[in-house]
């Protein structure tokens, strides 16, 4: 098992995962599979990750109405997490074995697995098979369940099973926090009562996942337009027969600056105090 900063592999510039100018929404998903697989091979010293596993994950993002919450979005999240984790490891800010790093990256790749193109607010809770401790997080529970099923269905991922329950079900919390309504709880954990930054491994891991998930609005102006179009198409497809709900969602999508100020800036400010990240975001959009 590889350890952390002292043995991080040399950056391979040939890997497309480092190219943040690529518009993943414009690429065939087979190419996205290759980009992810090649990136993971850098740390998969035990050859646990086959291309079939990535294809299995890709097949979980195939609903026709998920214009935004699709495999391209999952790839963007994976890419941002990959780059941030390398920065954190190289700066000795977090300790990750290679296996733990791969497990975490797979969580990012699966964080929206099986997404149905809607949001928790409009899910029929009477028909949602969700445990009480996942109340108001029906989608996140589904994503977590599909992730655990994926791990259990591939023998080579046995090492990841330990991650599912490490540190008092911490991985469950990771999935729960991807619910935007949970973000404000996270904001309360970033600084102590004296305003000093809290830099525990768990908090950093949470922020990396959340920032990767929602930072698309701070990518670049070209990508930003693609994202907004995808979000609008997804909302129109799902809520086309309900003007009130559709207009509410489209208003939130268009209110870019409000979203950035509320959700992205606190995470950006936190990470910026630990490592340089301006090379993976367009600061003018923050």
PDB file of C-alpha atoms in Angstrom:
ATOM      1  CA  UNK A   1       0.000   0.000   0.000  1.00  0.00           C
ATOM      2  CA  UNK A   2       1.336   3.416  -0.925  1.00  0.00           C
ATOM      3  CA  UNK A   3       1.464   6.110   1.710  1.00  0.00           C
ATOM      4  CA  UNK A   4       1.042   9.823   1.223  1.00  0.00           C
ATOM      5  CA  UNK A   5       3.161  12.846   0.332  1.00  0.00           C
ATOM      6  CA  UNK A   6       6.599  11.274   0.493  1.00  0.00           C
ATOM      7  CA  UNK A   7       5.740   8.733  -2.192  1.00  0.00           C
ATOM      8  CA  UNK A   8       3.325  10.622  -4.444  1.00  0.00           C
ATOM      9  CA  UNK A   9       3.992   9.588  -8.057  1.00  0.00           C
ATOM     10  CA  UNK A  10       5.505  12.153 -10.384  1.00  0.00           C
ATOM     11  CA  UNK A  11       2.894  14.233 -12.209  1.00  0.00           C
ATOM     12  CA  UNK A  12       2.352  12.866 -15.698  1.00  0.00           C
ATOM     13  CA  UNK A  13       1.422  15.838 -17.874  1.00  0.00           C
ATOM     14  CA  UNK A  14       0.195  13.491 -20.587  1.00  0.00           C
ATOM     15  CA  UNK A  15      -2.812  12.589 -18.435  1.00  0.00           C
ATOM     16  CA  UNK A  16      -5.871  14.466 -19.691  1.00  0.00           C
ATOM     17  CA  UNK A  17      -7.169  14.699 -16.128  1.00  0.00           C
ATOM     18  CA  UNK A  18      -4.912  17.754 -15.654  1.00  0.00           C
ATOM     19  CA  UNK A  19      -6.411  19.662 -18.589  1.00  0.00           C
ATOM     20  CA  UNK A  20      -9.126  21.844 -17.053  1.00  0.00           C
ATOM     21  CA  UNK A  21      -9.951  23.433 -20.420  1.00  0.00           C
ATOM     22  CA  UNK A  22     -11.652  20.277 -21.699  1.00  0.00           C
ATOM     23  CA  UNK A  23     -15.439  20.484 -21.965  1.00  0.00           C
ATOM     24  CA  UNK A  24     -16.458  17.012 -20.819  1.00  0.00           C
ATOM     25  CA  UNK A  25     -20.044  17.592 -21.922  1.00  0.00           C
ATOM     26  CA  UNK A  26     -18.825  17.628 -25.523  1.00  0.00           C
ATOM     27  CA  UNK A  27     -16.871  14.351 -25.346  1.00  0.00           C
ATOM     28  CA  UNK A  28     -18.182  10.813 -25.906  1.00  0.00           C
ATOM     29  CA  UNK A  29     -18.549   8.971 -22.615  1.00  0.00           C
ATOM     30  CA  UNK A  30     -16.136   6.277 -23.765  1.00  0.00           C
ATOM     31  CA  UNK A  31     -13.419   8.954 -23.792  1.00  0.00           C
ATOM     32  CA  UNK A  32     -14.419  10.067 -20.285  1.00  0.00           C
ATOM     33  CA  UNK A  33     -14.036   6.459 -19.127  1.00  0.00           C
ATOM     34  CA  UNK A  34     -10.494   6.413 -20.543  1.00  0.00           C
ATOM     35  CA  UNK A  35      -9.578   9.724 -18.865  1.00  0.00           C
ATOM     36  CA  UNK A  36     -10.777   8.479 -15.468  1.00  0.00           C
ATOM     37  CA  UNK A  37      -9.241   5.027 -15.839  1.00  0.00           C
ATOM     38  CA  UNK A  38      -5.822   6.410 -16.814  1.00  0.00           C
ATOM     39  CA  UNK A  39      -5.884   8.853 -13.908  1.00  0.00           C
ATOM     40  CA  UNK A  40      -6.704   6.125 -11.385  1.00  0.00           C
ATOM     41  CA  UNK A  41      -3.953   3.867 -12.749  1.00  0.00           C
ATOM     42  CA  UNK A  42      -1.440   6.409 -11.466  1.00  0.00           C
ATOM     43  CA  UNK A  43      -2.273   5.314  -7.904  1.00  0.00           C
ATOM     44  CA  UNK A  44      -3.678   1.837  -8.511  1.00  0.00           C
ATOM     45  CA  UNK A  45      -0.425   0.063  -7.687  1.00  0.00           C
ATOM     46  CA  UNK A  46      -2.300  -3.150  -6.872  1.00  0.00           C
ATOM     47  CA  UNK A  47      -4.243  -3.137 -10.164  1.00  0.00           C
ATOM     48  CA  UNK A  48      -7.638  -3.202  -8.456  1.00  0.00           C
ATOM     49  CA  UNK A  49      -9.432  -0.829 -10.825  1.00  0.00           C
ATOM     50  CA  UNK A  50     -10.437  -2.312 -14.157  1.00  0.00           C
ATOM     51  CA  UNK A  51     -11.974  -0.338 -16.988  1.00  0.00           C
ATOM     52  CA  UNK A  52     -15.076  -2.499 -16.494  1.00  0.00           C
ATOM     53  CA  UNK A  53     -15.594  -0.869 -13.071  1.00  0.00           C
ATOM     54  CA  UNK A  54     -15.529   2.627 -14.627  1.00  0.00           C
ATOM     55  CA  UNK A  55     -17.929   1.483 -17.342  1.00  0.00           C
ATOM     56  CA  UNK A  56     -20.196   0.064 -14.643  1.00  0.00           C
ATOM     57  CA  UNK A  57     -20.251   3.489 -12.959  1.00  0.00           C
ATOM     58  CA  UNK A  58     -20.831   5.229 -16.301  1.00  0.00           C
ATOM     59  CA  UNK A  59     -23.844   2.997 -16.951  1.00  0.00           C
ATOM     60  CA  UNK A  60     -25.426   4.341 -13.760  1.00  0.00           C
ATOM     61  CA  UNK A  61     -25.628   7.817 -15.306  1.00  0.00           C
ATOM     62  CA  UNK A  62     -27.648   6.975 -18.399  1.00  0.00           C
ATOM     63  CA  UNK A  63     -31.139   8.437 -17.779  1.00  0.00           C
ATOM     64  CA  UNK A  64     -32.102  10.585 -20.756  1.00  0.00           C
ATOM     65  CA  UNK A  65     -33.393  13.485 -18.632  1.00  0.00           C
ATOM     66  CA  UNK A  66     -30.177  14.008 -16.639  1.00  0.00           C
ATOM     67  CA  UNK A  67     -28.682  16.672 -18.876  1.00  0.00           C
ATOM     68  CA  UNK A  68     -26.587  18.055 -16.016  1.00  0.00           C
ATOM     69  CA  UNK A  69     -26.413  15.296 -13.381  1.00  0.00           C
ATOM     70  CA  UNK A  70     -24.776  12.967 -15.863  1.00  0.00           C
ATOM     71  CA  UNK A  71     -21.458  11.179 -16.304  1.00  0.00           C
ATOM     72  CA  UNK A  72     -19.821  14.368 -17.614  1.00  0.00           C
ATOM     73  CA  UNK A  73     -20.667  16.146 -14.341  1.00  0.00           C
ATOM     74  CA  UNK A  74     -19.331  13.170 -12.359  1.00  0.00           C
ATOM     75  CA  UNK A  75     -16.122  13.364 -14.404  1.00  0.00           C
ATOM     76  CA  UNK A  76     -15.715  17.063 -13.596  1.00  0.00           C
ATOM     77  CA  UNK A  77     -16.156  16.304  -9.896  1.00  0.00           C
ATOM     78  CA  UNK A  78     -13.628  13.464 -10.154  1.00  0.00           C
ATOM     79  CA  UNK A  79     -11.130  15.738 -11.944  1.00  0.00           C
ATOM     80  CA  UNK A  80     -11.404  18.538  -9.385  1.00  0.00           C
ATOM     81  CA  UNK A  81     -11.047  16.090  -6.498  1.00  0.00           C
ATOM     82  CA  UNK A  82      -8.073  14.404  -8.169  1.00  0.00           C
ATOM     83  CA  UNK A  83      -6.200  17.690  -8.614  1.00  0.00           C
ATOM     84  CA  UNK A  84      -7.085  19.012  -5.145  1.00  0.00           C
ATOM     85  CA  UNK A  85      -6.062  15.759  -3.457  1.00  0.00           C
ATOM     86  CA  UNK A  86      -2.707  15.770  -5.225  1.00  0.00           C
ATOM     87  CA  UNK A  87      -2.106  19.328  -4.075  1.00  0.00           C
ATOM     88  CA  UNK A  88      -3.046  18.469  -0.490  1.00  0.00           C
ATOM     89  CA  UNK A  89      -0.882  15.356  -0.432  1.00  0.00           C
ATOM     90  CA  UNK A  90       2.101  17.112  -2.003  1.00  0.00           C
ATOM     91  CA  UNK A  91       1.818  19.928   0.564  1.00  0.00           C
ATOM     92  CA  UNK A  92       1.560  17.351   3.371  1.00  0.00           C
ATOM     93  CA  UNK A  93      -1.824  18.742   4.408  1.00  0.00           C
ATOM     94  CA  UNK A  94      -3.601  15.408   4.451  1.00  0.00           C
ATOM     95  CA  UNK A  95      -2.554  11.788   4.825  1.00  0.00           C
ATOM     96  CA  UNK A  96      -3.937   9.323   2.295  1.00  0.00           C
ATOM     97  CA  UNK A  97      -2.873   5.804   1.441  1.00  0.00           C
ATOM     98  CA  UNK A  98      -3.227   5.086  -2.266  1.00  0.00           C
ATOM     99  CA  UNK A  99      -6.178   2.790  -1.530  1.00  0.00           C
ATOM    100  CA  UNK A 100      -7.933   5.440   0.538  1.00  0.00           C
ATOM    101  CA  UNK A 101      -7.336   8.018  -2.185  1.00  0.00           C
ATOM    102  CA  UNK A 102      -8.812   5.722  -4.838  1.00  0.00           C
ATOM    103  CA  UNK A 103     -11.798   4.999  -2.597  1.00  0.00           C
ATOM    104  CA  UNK A 104     -12.396   8.715  -2.074  1.00  0.00           C
ATOM    105  CA  UNK A 105     -12.139   9.447  -5.803  1.00  0.00           C
ATOM    106  CA  UNK A 106     -14.628   6.668  -6.524  1.00  0.00           C
ATOM    107  CA  UNK A 107     -17.022   8.268  -4.032  1.00  0.00           C
ATOM    108  CA  UNK A 108     -16.752  11.510  -5.969  1.00  0.00           C
ATOM    109  CA  UNK A 109     -17.369   9.691  -9.229  1.00  0.00           C
ATOM    110  CA  UNK A 110     -20.445   7.995  -7.739  1.00  0.00           C
ATOM    111  CA  UNK A 111     -21.813  10.922  -5.740  1.00  0.00           C
ATOM    112  CA  UNK A 112     -24.790  11.352  -8.140  1.00  0.00           C
ATOM    113  CA  UNK A 113     -25.022   7.738  -9.287  1.00  0.00           C
ATOM    114  CA  UNK A 114     -28.511   6.953 -10.556  1.00  0.00           C
ATOM    115  CA  UNK A 115     -29.641  10.588 -10.437  1.00  0.00           C
ATOM    116  CA  UNK A 116     -33.201  10.991 -11.765  1.00  0.00           C
ATOM    117  CA  UNK A 117     -32.977  14.626 -12.817  1.00  0.00           C
ATOM    118  CA  UNK A 118     -35.012  16.042  -9.960  1.00  0.00           C
ATOM    119  CA  UNK A 119     -34.250  17.447  -6.504  1.00  0.00           C
ATOM    120  CA  UNK A 120     -35.206  16.220  -3.036  1.00  0.00           C
ATOM    121  CA  UNK A 121     -37.823  18.957  -2.592  1.00  0.00           C
ATOM    122  CA  UNK A 122     -40.002  17.467  -5.309  1.00  0.00           C
ATOM    123  CA  UNK A 123     -39.598  13.775  -4.569  1.00  0.00           C
ATOM    124  CA  UNK A 124     -42.768  12.012  -3.428  1.00  0.00           C
ATOM    125  CA  UNK A 125     -41.677  11.214   0.112  1.00  0.00           C
ATOM    126  CA  UNK A 126     -44.568   8.788   0.523  1.00  0.00           C
ATOM    127  CA  UNK A 127     -42.986   6.549  -2.084  1.00  0.00           C
ATOM    128  CA  UNK A 128     -39.366   7.152  -1.136  1.00  0.00           C
ATOM    129  CA  UNK A 129     -37.811   4.121   0.520  1.00  0.00           C
ATOM    130  CA  UNK A 130     -35.510   6.154   2.741  1.00  0.00           C
ATOM    131  CA  UNK A 131     -34.445   5.479   6.370  1.00  0.00           C
ATOM    132  CA  UNK A 132     -35.320   8.080   8.976  1.00  0.00           C
ATOM    133  CA  UNK A 133     -31.675   9.090   9.431  1.00  0.00           C
ATOM    134  CA  UNK A 134     -31.620  10.154   5.752  1.00  0.00           C
ATOM    135  CA  UNK A 135     -34.704  12.354   6.027  1.00  0.00           C
ATOM    136  CA  UNK A 136     -34.808  15.015   3.268  1.00  0.00           C
ATOM    137  CA  UNK A 137     -31.843  13.315   1.564  1.00  0.00           C
ATOM    138  CA  UNK A 138     -33.649  10.716  -0.533  1.00  0.00           C
ATOM    139  CA  UNK A 139     -31.421  11.152  -3.570  1.00  0.00           C
ATOM    140  CA  UNK A 140     -28.230  11.043  -1.506  1.00  0.00           C
ATOM    141  CA  UNK A 141     -29.389   7.813   0.130  1.00  0.00           C
ATOM    142  CA  UNK A 142     -29.960   6.324  -3.311  1.00  0.00           C
ATOM    143  CA  UNK A 143     -26.497   7.425  -4.477  1.00  0.00           C
ATOM    144  CA  UNK A 144     -24.889   5.946  -1.357  1.00  0.00           C
ATOM    145  CA  UNK A 145     -26.777   2.673  -1.775  1.00  0.00           C
ATOM    146  CA  UNK A 146     -25.765   2.377  -5.412  1.00  0.00           C
ATOM    147  CA  UNK A 147     -22.151   3.073  -4.448  1.00  0.00           C
ATOM    148  CA  UNK A 148     -22.152   0.328  -1.809  1.00  0.00           C
ATOM    149  CA  UNK A 149     -23.751  -2.065  -4.304  1.00  0.00           C
ATOM    150  CA  UNK A 150     -21.041  -1.215  -6.823  1.00  0.00           C
ATOM    151  CA  UNK A 151     -18.278  -1.928  -4.328  1.00  0.00           C
ATOM    152  CA  UNK A 152     -19.902  -5.190  -3.255  1.00  0.00           C
ATOM    153  CA  UNK A 153     -20.339  -6.333  -6.856  1.00  0.00           C
ATOM    154  CA  UNK A 154     -16.628  -6.069  -7.724  1.00  0.00           C
ATOM    155  CA  UNK A 155     -14.317  -8.376  -5.821  1.00  0.00           C
ATOM    156  CA  UNK A 156     -11.300  -6.229  -6.640  1.00  0.00           C
ATOM    157  CA  UNK A 157     -12.846  -3.386  -4.600  1.00  0.00           C
ATOM    158  CA  UNK A 158     -12.822  -5.354  -1.352  1.00  0.00           C
ATOM    159  CA  UNK A 159     -10.286  -2.930   0.088  1.00  0.00           C
ATOM    160  CA  UNK A 160     -12.813  -0.107  -0.398  1.00  0.00           C
ATOM    161  CA  UNK A 161     -15.343  -1.856   1.817  1.00  0.00           C
ATOM    162  CA  UNK A 162     -13.425  -0.731   4.860  1.00  0.00           C
ATOM    163  CA  UNK A 163     -13.838   2.853   3.657  1.00  0.00           C
ATOM    164  CA  UNK A 164     -17.611   2.510   3.696  1.00  0.00           C
ATOM    165  CA  UNK A 165     -17.632   2.401   7.462  1.00  0.00           C
ATOM    166  CA  UNK A 166     -14.383   4.017   8.535  1.00  0.00           C
ATOM    167  CA  UNK A 167     -14.558   6.578  11.314  1.00  0.00           C
ATOM    168  CA  UNK A 168     -18.161   6.056  12.399  1.00  0.00           C
ATOM    169  CA  UNK A 169     -19.808   5.862   8.981  1.00  0.00           C
ATOM    170  CA  UNK A 170     -18.023   8.960   7.754  1.00  0.00           C
ATOM    171  CA  UNK A 171     -18.588   7.982   4.122  1.00  0.00           C
ATOM    172  CA  UNK A 172     -22.344   8.061   4.714  1.00  0.00           C
ATOM    173  CA  UNK A 173     -21.914  11.638   5.899  1.00  0.00           C
ATOM    174  CA  UNK A 174     -19.969  12.484   2.747  1.00  0.00           C
ATOM    175  CA  UNK A 175     -22.945  11.502   0.622  1.00  0.00           C
ATOM    176  CA  UNK A 176     -25.372  13.330   2.913  1.00  0.00           C
ATOM    177  CA  UNK A 177     -23.394  16.555   2.713  1.00  0.00           C
ATOM    178  CA  UNK A 178     -23.725  16.644  -1.087  1.00  0.00           C
ATOM    179  CA  UNK A 179     -27.324  17.707  -0.395  1.00  0.00           C
ATOM    180  CA  UNK A 180     -27.182  21.513  -0.733  1.00  0.00           C
ATOM    181  CA  UNK A 181     -29.445  21.908   2.296  1.00  0.00           C
ATOM    182  CA  UNK A 182     -26.658  20.373   4.409  1.00  0.00           C
ATOM    183  CA  UNK A 183     -23.947  22.802   3.264  1.00  0.00           C
ATOM    184  CA  UNK A 184     -24.674  25.365   5.933  1.00  0.00           C
ATOM    185  CA  UNK A 185     -23.920  22.791   8.620  1.00  0.00           C
ATOM    186  CA  UNK A 186     -20.494  22.303   7.058  1.00  0.00           C
ATOM    187  CA  UNK A 187     -19.825  26.050   7.034  1.00  0.00           C
ATOM    188  CA  UNK A 188     -20.091  25.992  10.827  1.00  0.00           C
ATOM    189  CA  UNK A 189     -17.161  23.559  11.023  1.00  0.00           C
ATOM    190  CA  UNK A 190     -14.614  25.560   9.029  1.00  0.00           C
ATOM    191  CA  UNK A 191     -13.377  27.943  11.732  1.00  0.00           C
ATOM    192  CA  UNK A 192     -13.177  27.831  15.511  1.00  0.00           C
ATOM    193  CA  UNK A 193     -14.664  30.438  17.855  1.00  0.00           C
ATOM    194  CA  UNK A 194     -11.546  32.585  17.457  1.00  0.00           C
ATOM    195  CA  UNK A 195     -11.787  32.587  13.680  1.00  0.00           C
ATOM    196  CA  UNK A 196      -8.901  30.162  13.199  1.00  0.00           C
ATOM    197  CA  UNK A 197      -9.198  27.686  10.347  1.00  0.00           C
ATOM    198  CA  UNK A 198      -9.912  24.076  11.351  1.00  0.00           C
ATOM    199  CA  UNK A 199      -7.755  21.730   9.266  1.00  0.00           C
ATOM    200  CA  UNK A 200      -8.676  18.211  10.365  1.00  0.00           C
ATOM    201  CA  UNK A 201      -8.535  15.476   7.737  1.00  0.00           C
ATOM    202  CA  UNK A 202     -12.296  14.908   7.916  1.00  0.00           C
ATOM    203  CA  UNK A 203     -13.198  18.552   7.351  1.00  0.00           C
ATOM    204  CA  UNK A 204     -10.749  18.873   4.463  1.00  0.00           C
ATOM    205  CA  UNK A 205     -12.130  15.719   2.836  1.00  0.00           C
ATOM    206  CA  UNK A 206     -15.699  17.003   3.107  1.00  0.00           C
ATOM    207  CA  UNK A 207     -14.796  20.390   1.638  1.00  0.00           C
ATOM    208  CA  UNK A 208     -12.888  18.837  -1.272  1.00  0.00           C
ATOM    209  CA  UNK A 209     -15.949  16.789  -2.252  1.00  0.00           C
ATOM    210  CA  UNK A 210     -18.411  19.655  -1.811  1.00  0.00           C
ATOM    211  CA  UNK A 211     -16.229  22.174  -3.635  1.00  0.00           C
ATOM    212  CA  UNK A 212     -15.695  19.727  -6.495  1.00  0.00           C
ATOM    213  CA  UNK A 213     -19.448  19.130  -6.702  1.00  0.00           C
ATOM    214  CA  UNK A 214     -20.608  22.749  -6.834  1.00  0.00           C
ATOM    215  CA  UNK A 215     -17.630  24.703  -8.176  1.00  0.00           C
ATOM    216  CA  UNK A 216     -18.658  24.289 -11.811  1.00  0.00           C
ATOM    217  CA  UNK A 217     -19.913  27.871 -11.750  1.00  0.00           C
ATOM    218  CA  UNK A 218     -16.338  29.000 -11.136  1.00  0.00           C
ATOM    219  CA  UNK A 219     -14.717  26.903 -13.858  1.00  0.00           C
ATOM    220  CA  UNK A 220     -14.598  29.327 -16.772  1.00  0.00           C
ATOM    221  CA  UNK A 221     -17.154  31.395 -18.649  1.00  0.00           C
ATOM    222  CA  UNK A 222     -17.349  28.935 -21.573  1.00  0.00           C
ATOM    223  CA  UNK A 223     -17.957  25.964 -19.312  1.00  0.00           C
ATOM    224  CA  UNK A 224     -20.321  28.033 -17.171  1.00  0.00           C
ATOM    225  CA  UNK A 225     -22.629  28.540 -20.161  1.00  0.00           C
ATOM    226  CA  UNK A 226     -22.615  24.813 -20.850  1.00  0.00           C
ATOM    227  CA  UNK A 227     -23.541  24.069 -17.249  1.00  0.00           C
ATOM    228  CA  UNK A 228     -26.400  26.539 -17.168  1.00  0.00           C
ATOM    229  CA  UNK A 229     -27.784  25.183 -20.430  1.00  0.00           C
ATOM    230  CA  UNK A 230     -27.622  21.625 -19.109  1.00  0.00           C
ATOM    231  CA  UNK A 231     -29.330  22.610 -15.858  1.00  0.00           C
ATOM    232  CA  UNK A 232     -32.080  24.436 -17.698  1.00  0.00           C
ATOM    233  CA  UNK A 233     -32.661  21.513 -20.058  1.00  0.00           C
ATOM    234  CA  UNK A 234     -32.845  19.113 -17.132  1.00  0.00           C
ATOM    235  CA  UNK A 235     -35.352  21.314 -15.295  1.00  0.00           C
ATOM    236  CA  UNK A 236     -37.476  21.824 -18.416  1.00  0.00           C
ATOM    237  CA  UNK A 237     -37.529  18.068 -19.124  1.00  0.00           C
ATOM    238  CA  UNK A 238     -38.632  17.145 -15.606  1.00  0.00           C
ATOM    239  CA  UNK A 239     -40.885  20.069 -14.715  1.00  0.00           C
ATOM    240  CA  UNK A 240     -42.175  21.104 -18.123  1.00  0.00           C
ATOM    241  CA  UNK A 241     -45.798  20.617 -17.071  1.00  0.00           C
ATOM    242  CA  UNK A 242     -45.479  22.633 -13.865  1.00  0.00           C
ATOM    243  CA  UNK A 243     -44.743  26.275 -14.647  1.00  0.00           C
ATOM    244  CA  UNK A 244     -44.520  27.330 -11.006  1.00  0.00           C
ATOM    245  CA  UNK A 245     -41.825  24.808 -10.092  1.00  0.00           C
ATOM    246  CA  UNK A 246     -39.991  25.280 -13.390  1.00  0.00           C
ATOM    247  CA  UNK A 247     -39.822  29.053 -12.999  1.00  0.00           C
ATOM    248  CA  UNK A 248     -38.585  28.699  -9.417  1.00  0.00           C
ATOM    249  CA  UNK A 249     -35.769  26.388 -10.476  1.00  0.00           C
ATOM    250  CA  UNK A 250     -34.782  28.455 -13.527  1.00  0.00           C
ATOM    251  CA  UNK A 251     -34.636  31.580 -11.354  1.00  0.00           C
ATOM    252  CA  UNK A 252     -32.206  29.844  -8.996  1.00  0.00           C
ATOM    253  CA  UNK A 253     -30.101  28.633 -11.903  1.00  0.00           C
ATOM    254  CA  UNK A 254     -29.851  32.099 -13.436  1.00  0.00           C
ATOM    255  CA  UNK A 255     -28.971  33.769 -10.143  1.00  0.00           C
ATOM    256  CA  UNK A 256     -25.308  32.859 -10.536  1.00  0.00           C
ATOM    257  CA  UNK A 257     -23.801  35.400  -8.152  1.00  0.00           C
ATOM    258  CA  UNK A 258     -26.176  34.535  -5.322  1.00  0.00           C
ATOM    259  CA  UNK A 259     -25.258  30.857  -5.645  1.00  0.00           C
ATOM    260  CA  UNK A 260     -21.547  31.622  -5.734  1.00  0.00           C
ATOM    261  CA  UNK A 261     -21.697  33.907  -2.700  1.00  0.00           C
ATOM    262  CA  UNK A 262     -23.807  31.494  -0.675  1.00  0.00           C
ATOM    263  CA  UNK A 263     -22.276  28.133  -1.489  1.00  0.00           C
ATOM    264  CA  UNK A 264     -18.971  28.412  -3.358  1.00  0.00           C
ATOM    265  CA  UNK A 265     -17.131  31.334  -1.773  1.00  0.00           C
ATOM    266  CA  UNK A 266     -16.966  29.885   1.779  1.00  0.00           C
ATOM    267  CA  UNK A 267     -15.463  26.642   0.435  1.00  0.00           C
ATOM    268  CA  UNK A 268     -13.127  28.475  -1.939  1.00  0.00           C
ATOM    269  CA  UNK A 269     -11.902  30.742   0.879  1.00  0.00           C
ATOM    270  CA  UNK A 270     -11.328  27.746   3.147  1.00  0.00           C
ATOM    271  CA  UNK A 271      -9.325  25.737   0.605  1.00  0.00           C
ATOM    272  CA  UNK A 272      -7.357  28.808  -0.483  1.00  0.00           C
ATOM    273  CA  UNK A 273      -6.014  29.143   3.038  1.00  0.00           C
ATOM    274  CA  UNK A 274      -4.561  25.639   2.810  1.00  0.00           C
ATOM    275  CA  UNK A 275      -3.362  25.250  -0.793  1.00  0.00           C
ATOM    276  CA  UNK A 276      -3.297  27.370  -3.979  1.00  0.00           C
ATOM    277  CA  UNK A 277      -6.365  26.582  -6.096  1.00  0.00           C
ATOM    278  CA  UNK A 278      -6.708  29.558  -8.429  1.00  0.00           C
ATOM    279  CA  UNK A 279      -5.246  27.485 -11.267  1.00  0.00           C
ATOM    280  CA  UNK A 280      -8.359  25.284 -11.327  1.00  0.00           C
ATOM    281  CA  UNK A 281     -10.994  28.022 -11.057  1.00  0.00           C
ATOM    282  CA  UNK A 282     -11.738  31.260 -12.859  1.00  0.00           C
ATOM    283  CA  UNK A 283     -11.368  33.696  -9.959  1.00  0.00           C
ATOM    284  CA  UNK A 284     -13.245  36.362 -11.898  1.00  0.00           C
ATOM    285  CA  UNK A 285     -16.376  34.240 -11.524  1.00  0.00           C
ATOM    286  CA  UNK A 286     -16.111  34.055  -7.723  1.00  0.00           C
TER     287      UNK A 286
END
